[in-house]
Phi, psi and omega in degrees: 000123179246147203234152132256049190311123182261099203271159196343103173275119148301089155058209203263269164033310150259030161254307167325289201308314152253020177284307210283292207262331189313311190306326185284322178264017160276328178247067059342303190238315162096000172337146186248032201188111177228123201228151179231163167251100180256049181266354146260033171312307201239097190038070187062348175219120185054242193197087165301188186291332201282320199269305176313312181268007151257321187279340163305337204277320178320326196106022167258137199255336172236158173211151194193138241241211180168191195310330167241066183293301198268000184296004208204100190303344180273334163342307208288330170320305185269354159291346162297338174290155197287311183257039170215153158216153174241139196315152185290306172302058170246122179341143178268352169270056084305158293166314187289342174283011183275345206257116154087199184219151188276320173237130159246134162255145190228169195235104169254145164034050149085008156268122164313080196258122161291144157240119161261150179232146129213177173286114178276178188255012168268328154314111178263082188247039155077001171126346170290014164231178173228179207296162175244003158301289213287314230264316193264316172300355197244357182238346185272354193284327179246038168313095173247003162308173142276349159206158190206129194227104202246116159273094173272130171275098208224180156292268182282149182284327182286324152304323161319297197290347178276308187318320181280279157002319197284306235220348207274004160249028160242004181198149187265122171177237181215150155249135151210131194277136180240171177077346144327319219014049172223110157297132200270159203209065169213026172288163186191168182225107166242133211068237157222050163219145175292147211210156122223100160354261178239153202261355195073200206212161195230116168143182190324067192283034165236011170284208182216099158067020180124322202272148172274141240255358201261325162316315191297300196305320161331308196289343162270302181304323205254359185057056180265138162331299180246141164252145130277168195250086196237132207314110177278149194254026170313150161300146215281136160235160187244135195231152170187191190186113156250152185230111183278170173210141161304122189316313186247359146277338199074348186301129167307135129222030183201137192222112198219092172314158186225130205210115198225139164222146193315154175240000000 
């Protein structure tokens, strides 16, 4: 079984960068599963229908979300589809925990594959998630999959890594961390699981994490309060991450970043 992960697509810029870069690493690797995190898709916050039925025509088959998920009134649609999740961990007194689903299992190539999403408890959205130690043991007590493929959506790098330390002699799969958007050169398969901190982002790279860089950098020099978060259209770099598993263990055994920039 061969896996692909696409880390946060940024706006249009990183929607180029896989319009532009997915083909070549479909005939690279040969993925039987390509999965993204698209919750800055449609100009840095969340995802419409339009930009969701363009990035399928590229060749991504799964999707799976993050703290600004619900940013997009077309949202609750495209969380209905069959091949997407939304973090798992969301409070059952929100209204959003009605949209969609946190976990799914699909049956690929004759395998049991999960796709998890969840919300770290270093993203500070006020009490609208709930923990996600606690949220993913409570879903592992009736685990049948054969591989189980967890985006965690977090903050902090130390949170990523107690989560993998948490979970990785409790599941046969993957971790891999998102919403950083700077990739991390620390993947490894310990037991029988695959780990990256962070997978990186599809988008400006001459921005700040994606974002156009004359805002950002404002809110340090002049110490402003409010920002907009508005997309840079500097050339575009592509973060993705691949991962195999043995046909007959299911165990990863190969983790490899994919890491391409406009030339």
């Amino acid at each position: 079984m061969k896996l692909v992960f696409i880390g946060d697509i940024f706006g249009n810029k990183g929607r180029e960068a896989v319009k532009k870069e997915l083909p070549n690493v479909i005939k690279k690797y040969s993925p039987d599963i390509i999965i993204a995190n698209g919750e800055n898709t449609t100009h840095g916050r969340s995802m419409n229908l339009k930009h969701f039925q363009e990035l399928l025509k590229y060749g991504i088959t799964h999707f799976t979300f993050g703290n600004h998920t619900w940013q997009n009134p077309e949202i609750k649609n495209i969380l209905n589809h069959e091949n997407v999740v939304r973090p798992l961990n969301i409070n059952k007194e929100n209204k959003e925990s009605e949209w969609g689903k946190g976990t799914r299992l699909f049956n690929i190539n004759n395998k049991k594959i999960r796709l998890t999403n969840l919300l770290g408890e270093s993203i500070n959205m006020q009490g609208f998630q709930t923990n996600p130690f606690l949220c993913f043991e409570n879903l592992l007590k009736n685990e049948k999959s054969d591989i189980h493929f967890v985006d965690f959506h977090c903050e902090t790098t130390s949170e990523k890594n107690a989560f993998f330390i948490a979970f990785c002699d409790k599941m046969k799969g993957a971790i891999v961390g998102t919403h950083t958007h700077v990739p991390t050169n620390d993947s490894k398969i310990f037991l029988n699981c695959a780990f990256l901190t962070d997978v990186g982002m599809c988008g400006g790279s001459l921005g700040v994490i994606g974002a156009d860089s004359k805002e950002i950098v404002a809110t340090f020099m002049e110490k402003q309060e409010k920002f907009k978060m508005i997309p840079s259209l500097t050339k575009y770099q592509f973060n993705a991450v691949f991962i195999e598993f043995d046909e007959e263990t299911n165990n990863p055994i190969k983790i490899e970043s994919i890491i391409k920039y406009e030339e």
